[in-house]
Amino acid sequence: MTAPSARSSLAWASKSPSTGCNWTSEVTQDLSPWSPQEFEARLRSLESRYHIHHPFNRRLNAGALQPFQVRGWVANRFYYQCRIPVKDAAIMSNCDDRATRRRWIDRMLDHDGRAPYQGADAGGIEIWARLGIATGLRREDLEMHRHVLPGVRFAVDAYVNFARHAPWQEAVISSLTEMFAPRIHKDRLAGWPSHYPWIEAGGLDYFRSRIPLASRDVEHGLEVAMQWCTTRERQERAVQILGFKLDILWAMLDAIEKAYPDNLPQAQQP
Ligand SMILES: O=C(O)c1cc(C(=O)O)c2c(n1)C(=O)C(=O)c1cc(C(=O)O)[nH]c1-2
């Protein structure tokens, strides 16, 4: 069997996510594992495929988008935000290691919130909803996912399905795109206030809140990856899994970019 190309990872992911893909074994079974440093460097080298480089994101962070295009992005990303704790619950349900579950549960609470569900404890989903409202979206439209595009829904659901069916360690590895997230949040915090002054400043709280959380998540995710990927075969699979997740984020922006062209008639704008 031949190796999939850089952007065809969904084929193997849907093929056998629960038992693990075996195409790498033919190629790599005799190879010694990379050192932890080289393994991490190979994962990090996939940054070039992160959605920070997508043309739509470049325009978003350069201030080149019209308000309806920003709203379209925020409303569609809200679907991702809402599915993240469901994805994390799927990982927990497959995880038989109590120590890991004790740490993992924080990821769900980060998004769903913690009692008394106010201020910073409101949770990421609520804080993202406030971003949506600050851009001019109606809460009800957001919560009913009225603007969510089919391509975005398919991409996000593929991530949740992967987490449901893959070994939990592989699903943890798929979250490692967060290695690249702090920079994208910082870009937004630095640029949006001058590019999009019509968005009330508090609307950007979500991005501020995620920077330390993403770093904590990545530290844990890399620990799991290092412990699990003791063979070259598993290490190469980890690289493929990260590629699959990068494709999900990229595909979301492809769908968003296509749906909200500059000349979209006003009646169709979110
Ligand atoms: O705004 C972004 O570009 C971005 C990207 C990602 C990512 O890389 O998956 C996440 C987030 N934000 C984010 O806010 C978040 O909570 C998050 C959780 C996860 C994950 O895979 O578990 N990714 C991301």
Tab-separated table of C-alpha atoms and ligand atoms in Angstrom:
chain	number	residue	atom	x	y	z
A	1	MET	CA	0.000	0.000	0.000
A	2	THR	CA	1.353	3.424	-0.820
A	3	ALA	CA	1.576	6.238	1.673
A	4	PRO	CA	-1.151	8.852	1.435
A	5	SER	CA	-0.186	12.234	0.095
A	6	ALA	CA	0.168	15.139	2.477
A	7	ARG	CA	-3.455	16.169	2.072
A	8	SER	CA	-5.289	12.848	1.824
A	9	SER	CA	-5.172	11.850	5.461
A	10	LEU	CA	-8.959	11.591	5.885
A	11	ALA	CA	-8.939	8.395	3.819
A	12	TRP	CA	-6.875	6.507	6.343
A	13	ALA	CA	-8.485	8.225	9.309
A	14	SER	CA	-11.930	7.008	8.377
A	15	LYS	CA	-10.619	3.639	7.281
A	16	SER	CA	-9.533	2.202	10.555
A	17	PRO	CA	-9.251	4.750	13.296
A	18	SER	CA	-9.989	2.328	16.116
A	19	THR	CA	-7.529	-0.391	15.270
A	20	GLY	CA	-4.861	1.895	13.908
A	21	CYS	CA	-3.694	2.221	10.369
A	22	ASN	CA	-1.168	-0.296	9.180
A	23	TRP	CA	0.225	1.222	6.037
A	24	THR	CA	3.237	2.604	7.867
A	25	SER	CA	4.210	-0.787	9.237
A	26	GLU	CA	5.359	-2.009	5.828
A	27	VAL	CA	7.614	0.974	5.497
A	28	THR	CA	8.836	1.672	8.982
A	29	GLN	CA	8.779	-1.487	11.049
A	30	ASP	CA	12.538	-1.936	10.886
A	31	LEU	CA	13.400	1.682	11.563
A	32	SER	CA	14.467	2.850	14.993
A	33	PRO	CA	12.384	5.524	16.682
A	34	TRP	CA	13.320	9.163	16.390
A	35	SER	CA	14.706	10.743	19.547
A	36	PRO	CA	12.082	12.664	21.551
A	37	GLN	CA	13.658	15.909	20.302
A	38	GLU	CA	13.473	14.881	16.664
A	39	PHE	CA	9.932	13.556	17.063
A	40	GLU	CA	8.772	16.855	18.563
A	41	ALA	CA	10.620	18.823	15.867
A	42	ARG	CA	8.850	16.785	13.177
A	43	LEU	CA	5.482	17.496	14.741
A	44	ARG	CA	6.296	21.187	15.031
A	45	SER	CA	7.489	21.313	11.423
A	46	LEU	CA	3.863	20.877	10.347
A	47	GLU	CA	3.247	24.483	11.374
A	48	SER	CA	3.503	25.410	7.698
A	49	ARG	CA	0.110	23.722	7.226
A	50	TYR	CA	-1.577	25.552	10.114
A	51	HIS	CA	-4.640	27.669	9.259
A	52	ILE	CA	-2.702	30.755	10.302
A	53	HIS	CA	-1.369	30.616	6.709
A	54	HIS	CA	-4.780	30.191	5.050
A	55	PRO	CA	-5.600	33.121	2.731
A	56	PHE	CA	-8.841	33.808	4.608
A	57	ASN	CA	-7.051	33.974	7.953
A	58	ARG	CA	-4.377	36.214	6.469
A	59	ARG	CA	-7.044	38.624	5.311
A	60	LEU	CA	-8.896	38.367	8.614
A	61	ASN	CA	-5.819	39.275	10.620
A	62	ALA	CA	-4.685	41.947	8.168
A	63	GLY	CA	-7.962	43.817	8.633
A	64	ALA	CA	-9.047	43.195	5.041
A	65	LEU	CA	-12.476	41.721	5.771
A	66	GLN	CA	-15.877	43.376	5.851
A	67	PRO	CA	-17.989	43.049	9.018
A	68	PHE	CA	-20.226	40.327	7.533
A	69	GLN	CA	-17.159	38.226	6.689
A	70	VAL	CA	-15.884	38.516	10.258
A	71	ARG	CA	-19.344	37.560	11.499
A	72	GLY	CA	-19.418	34.558	9.156
A	73	TRP	CA	-16.096	33.344	10.531
A	74	VAL	CA	-17.142	33.865	14.159
A	75	ALA	CA	-20.486	32.091	13.690
A	76	ASN	CA	-18.905	29.108	11.981
A	77	ARG	CA	-16.065	28.853	14.466
A	78	PHE	CA	-18.701	28.802	17.202
A	79	TYR	CA	-19.686	25.348	15.976
A	80	TYR	CA	-16.083	24.197	16.491
A	81	GLN	CA	-16.024	25.748	19.966
A	82	CYS	CA	-19.233	23.938	20.924
A	83	ARG	CA	-17.960	20.571	19.719
A	84	ILE	CA	-14.569	20.760	21.458
A	85	PRO	CA	-15.838	19.664	24.914
A	86	VAL	CA	-17.903	16.904	23.260
A	87	LYS	CA	-14.697	15.769	21.567
A	88	ASP	CA	-12.892	15.915	24.900
A	89	ALA	CA	-15.657	13.912	26.560
A	90	ALA	CA	-15.246	11.257	23.851
A	91	ILE	CA	-11.540	11.052	24.620
A	92	MET	CA	-12.249	10.727	28.338
A	93	SER	CA	-14.771	7.985	27.730
A	94	ASN	CA	-12.084	5.944	25.964
A	95	CYS	CA	-9.379	6.660	28.530
A	96	ASP	CA	-8.807	4.042	31.188
A	97	ASP	CA	-6.078	5.992	32.945
A	98	ARG	CA	-7.401	7.833	35.996
A	99	ALA	CA	-4.445	10.214	36.243
A	100	THR	CA	-5.022	11.341	32.671
A	101	ARG	CA	-8.764	11.781	33.200
A	102	ARG	CA	-8.082	13.956	36.245
A	103	ARG	CA	-6.156	16.345	34.037
A	104	TRP	CA	-8.292	15.994	30.933
A	105	ILE	CA	-11.534	16.996	32.600
A	106	ASP	CA	-10.217	20.554	32.884
A	107	ARG	CA	-10.394	20.876	29.106
A	108	MET	CA	-14.135	20.279	29.191
A	109	LEU	CA	-14.662	22.733	32.027
A	110	ASP	CA	-12.539	25.358	30.245
A	111	HIS	CA	-15.184	25.403	27.512
A	112	ASP	CA	-18.365	24.543	29.387
A	113	GLY	CA	-17.547	26.691	32.421
A	114	ARG	CA	-17.268	26.143	36.156
A	115	ALA	CA	-19.743	27.082	38.890
A	116	PRO	CA	-20.797	29.857	39.384
A	117	TYR	CA	-20.400	30.252	35.597
A	118	GLN	CA	-19.609	33.942	35.813
A	119	GLY	CA	-16.656	36.087	34.758
A	120	ALA	CA	-13.721	33.894	33.782
A	121	ASP	CA	-15.746	30.850	34.919
A	122	ALA	CA	-18.401	31.423	32.258
A	123	GLY	CA	-16.423	29.087	30.005
A	124	GLY	CA	-15.002	29.394	26.509
A	125	ILE	CA	-18.275	28.725	24.701
A	126	GLU	CA	-20.005	31.597	26.497
A	127	ILE	CA	-17.002	33.869	26.035
A	128	TRP	CA	-16.987	33.057	22.310
A	129	ALA	CA	-20.730	33.786	22.173
A	130	ARG	CA	-19.941	37.243	23.568
A	131	LEU	CA	-17.425	37.700	20.776
A	132	GLY	CA	-20.208	36.837	18.349
A	133	ILE	CA	-22.558	39.363	19.908
A	134	ALA	CA	-19.799	41.997	19.848
A	135	THR	CA	-19.524	41.470	16.078
A	136	GLY	CA	-23.270	42.002	15.649
A	137	LEU	CA	-24.552	38.423	15.620
A	138	ARG	CA	-27.713	37.500	17.496
A	139	ARG	CA	-27.216	35.051	20.364
A	140	GLU	CA	-30.097	32.928	19.191
A	141	ASP	CA	-28.694	32.587	15.668
A	142	LEU	CA	-25.345	31.584	17.125
A	143	GLU	CA	-26.753	29.049	19.520
A	144	MET	CA	-29.005	27.512	16.882
A	145	HIS	CA	-25.954	27.351	14.556
A	146	ARG	CA	-28.020	29.077	11.844
A	147	HIS	CA	-24.987	30.240	9.891
A	148	VAL	CA	-23.020	27.002	10.037
A	149	LEU	CA	-21.943	25.845	6.597
A	150	PRO	CA	-22.091	22.196	5.480
A	151	GLY	CA	-18.340	22.055	4.904
A	152	VAL	CA	-17.633	23.379	8.391
A	153	ARG	CA	-20.074	20.949	9.967
A	154	PHE	CA	-18.513	18.012	8.104
A	155	ALA	CA	-14.976	19.021	9.032
A	156	VAL	CA	-15.742	19.553	12.719
A	157	ASP	CA	-17.796	16.362	12.945
A	158	ALA	CA	-14.897	14.428	11.423
A	159	TYR	CA	-12.741	15.604	14.327
A	160	VAL	CA	-15.300	14.489	16.920
A	161	ASN	CA	-15.753	11.137	15.170
A	162	PHE	CA	-12.035	10.567	15.091
A	163	ALA	CA	-11.851	11.211	18.840
A	164	ARG	CA	-14.708	8.757	19.418
A	165	HIS	CA	-13.098	5.895	17.546
A	166	ALA	CA	-9.334	6.298	17.827
A	167	PRO	CA	-7.254	5.080	20.756
A	168	TRP	CA	-7.401	7.918	23.266
A	169	GLN	CA	-3.677	8.596	22.946
A	170	GLU	CA	-4.112	9.222	19.211
A	171	ALA	CA	-7.037	11.513	19.863
A	172	VAL	CA	-4.898	13.458	22.321
A	173	ILE	CA	-2.242	13.810	19.633
A	174	SER	CA	-4.821	15.265	17.256
A	175	SER	CA	-5.268	18.193	19.658
A	176	LEU	CA	-1.638	19.194	19.197
A	177	THR	CA	-2.487	21.788	16.570
A	178	GLU	CA	-2.767	23.889	19.713
A	179	MET	CA	1.052	24.067	19.584
A	180	PHE	CA	0.538	26.706	16.929
A	181	ALA	CA	-2.496	28.468	18.413
A	182	PRO	CA	-0.951	31.023	20.809
A	183	ARG	CA	0.500	32.971	17.885
A	184	ILE	CA	-2.831	33.161	16.058
A	185	HIS	CA	-4.553	34.423	19.229
A	186	LYS	CA	-1.797	37.010	19.774
A	187	ASP	CA	-2.116	38.181	16.156
A	188	ARG	CA	-5.823	38.826	16.701
A	189	LEU	CA	-5.258	40.687	19.966
A	190	ALA	CA	-2.579	42.835	18.351
A	191	GLY	CA	-4.408	43.646	15.121
A	192	TRP	CA	-8.157	43.553	15.589
A	193	PRO	CA	-8.579	46.622	17.838
A	194	SER	CA	-7.261	48.886	15.067
A	195	HIS	CA	-8.498	46.824	12.106
A	196	TYR	CA	-11.985	46.277	13.463
A	197	PRO	CA	-12.658	49.103	15.967
A	198	TRP	CA	-16.386	48.439	15.618
A	199	ILE	CA	-15.924	45.247	17.691
A	200	GLU	CA	-16.200	46.166	21.366
A	201	ALA	CA	-12.853	45.452	23.110
A	202	GLY	CA	-14.293	42.928	25.599
A	203	GLY	CA	-15.310	40.794	22.645
A	204	LEU	CA	-11.687	39.732	22.283
A	205	ASP	CA	-11.491	38.165	25.763
A	206	TYR	CA	-11.669	34.664	24.319
A	207	PHE	CA	-8.336	35.029	22.539
A	208	ARG	CA	-6.669	36.406	25.685
A	209	SER	CA	-7.996	33.532	27.792
A	210	ARG	CA	-6.749	30.805	25.468
A	211	ILE	CA	-3.055	31.664	25.398
A	212	PRO	CA	-2.116	30.116	28.788
A	213	LEU	CA	-4.641	27.276	28.380
A	214	ALA	CA	-3.287	26.267	24.986
A	215	SER	CA	0.247	26.100	26.412
A	216	ARG	CA	-0.932	23.905	29.302
A	217	ASP	CA	-2.836	21.613	26.906
A	218	VAL	CA	0.183	21.244	24.642
A	219	GLU	CA	2.470	20.345	27.533
A	220	HIS	CA	0.117	17.508	28.484
A	221	GLY	CA	-0.492	16.476	24.867
A	222	LEU	CA	3.216	16.200	24.164
A	223	GLU	CA	3.707	14.129	27.329
A	224	VAL	CA	1.092	11.658	26.086
A	225	ALA	CA	2.608	11.620	22.598
A	226	MET	CA	6.088	10.888	23.947
A	227	GLN	CA	4.857	8.057	26.179
A	228	TRP	CA	2.680	6.475	23.483
A	229	CYS	CA	4.898	6.817	20.447
A	230	THR	CA	7.707	4.493	21.437
A	231	THR	CA	8.132	3.057	17.930
A	232	ARG	CA	8.831	4.747	14.607
A	233	GLU	CA	5.528	3.392	13.341
A	234	ARG	CA	3.592	5.187	16.070
A	235	GLN	CA	5.660	8.328	15.653
A	236	GLU	CA	4.918	8.445	11.930
A	237	ARG	CA	1.268	7.819	12.605
A	238	ALA	CA	1.310	10.749	15.036
A	239	VAL	CA	2.640	12.977	12.268
A	240	GLN	CA	-0.187	11.763	10.002
A	241	ILE	CA	-2.788	12.399	12.704
A	242	LEU	CA	-1.555	15.941	13.204
A	243	GLY	CA	-1.802	16.385	9.421
A	244	PHE	CA	-5.399	15.147	9.514
A	245	LYS	CA	-6.273	17.719	12.180
A	246	LEU	CA	-4.521	20.487	10.267
A	247	ASP	CA	-6.646	19.557	7.255
A	248	ILE	CA	-9.800	19.890	9.346
A	249	LEU	CA	-8.920	23.451	10.337
A	250	TRP	CA	-7.892	24.275	6.751
A	251	ALA	CA	-11.082	22.792	5.285
A	252	MET	CA	-13.178	24.933	7.638
A	253	LEU	CA	-11.590	28.080	6.272
A	254	ASP	CA	-11.957	26.863	2.678
A	255	ALA	CA	-15.696	26.545	3.262
A	256	ILE	CA	-15.928	29.922	5.016
A	257	GLU	CA	-13.908	31.711	2.330
A	258	LYS	CA	-16.136	30.331	-0.418
A	259	ALA	CA	-19.382	31.212	1.352
A	260	TYR	CA	-18.520	34.839	2.106
A	261	PRO	CA	-16.987	36.479	-0.994
A	262	ASP	CA	-16.403	40.248	-0.940
A	263	ASN	CA	-19.390	40.893	-3.188
A	264	LEU	CA	-21.952	38.739	-1.379
A	265	PRO	CA	-25.371	40.420	-1.722
A	266	GLN	CA	-26.437	42.105	1.518
A	267	ALA	CA	-29.529	39.929	1.827
A	268	GLN	CA	-27.331	36.843	2.125
A	269	GLN	CA	-24.849	38.279	4.591
A	270	PRO	CA	-24.750	37.067	8.190
B	1	LIG	O1	-8.511	30.114	17.194
B	1	LIG	C1	-7.825	29.201	16.737
B	1	LIG	O2	-7.175	29.306	15.683
B	1	LIG	C2	-7.808	27.926	17.479
B	1	LIG	C3	-7.209	26.789	16.992
B	1	LIG	C4	-7.280	25.607	17.731
B	1	LIG	C5	-6.551	24.460	17.166
B	1	LIG	O3	-5.425	24.650	16.706
B	1	LIG	O4	-7.097	23.369	17.121
B	1	LIG	C6	-8.002	25.588	18.943
B	1	LIG	C7	-8.536	26.801	19.381
B	1	LIG	N1	-8.438	27.938	18.670
B	1	LIG	C8	-9.223	26.922	20.614
B	1	LIG	O5	-9.648	28.008	20.984
B	1	LIG	C9	-9.422	25.774	21.415
B	1	LIG	O6	-9.999	25.859	22.495
B	1	LIG	C10	-8.936	24.535	20.941
B	1	LIG	C11	-9.047	23.255	21.456
B	1	LIG	C12	-8.462	22.436	20.529
B	1	LIG	C13	-8.376	20.967	20.521
B	1	LIG	O7	-8.027	20.433	19.462
B	1	LIG	O8	-8.693	20.342	21.547
B	1	LIG	N2	-7.989	23.178	19.507
B	1	LIG	C14	-8.255	24.452	19.732
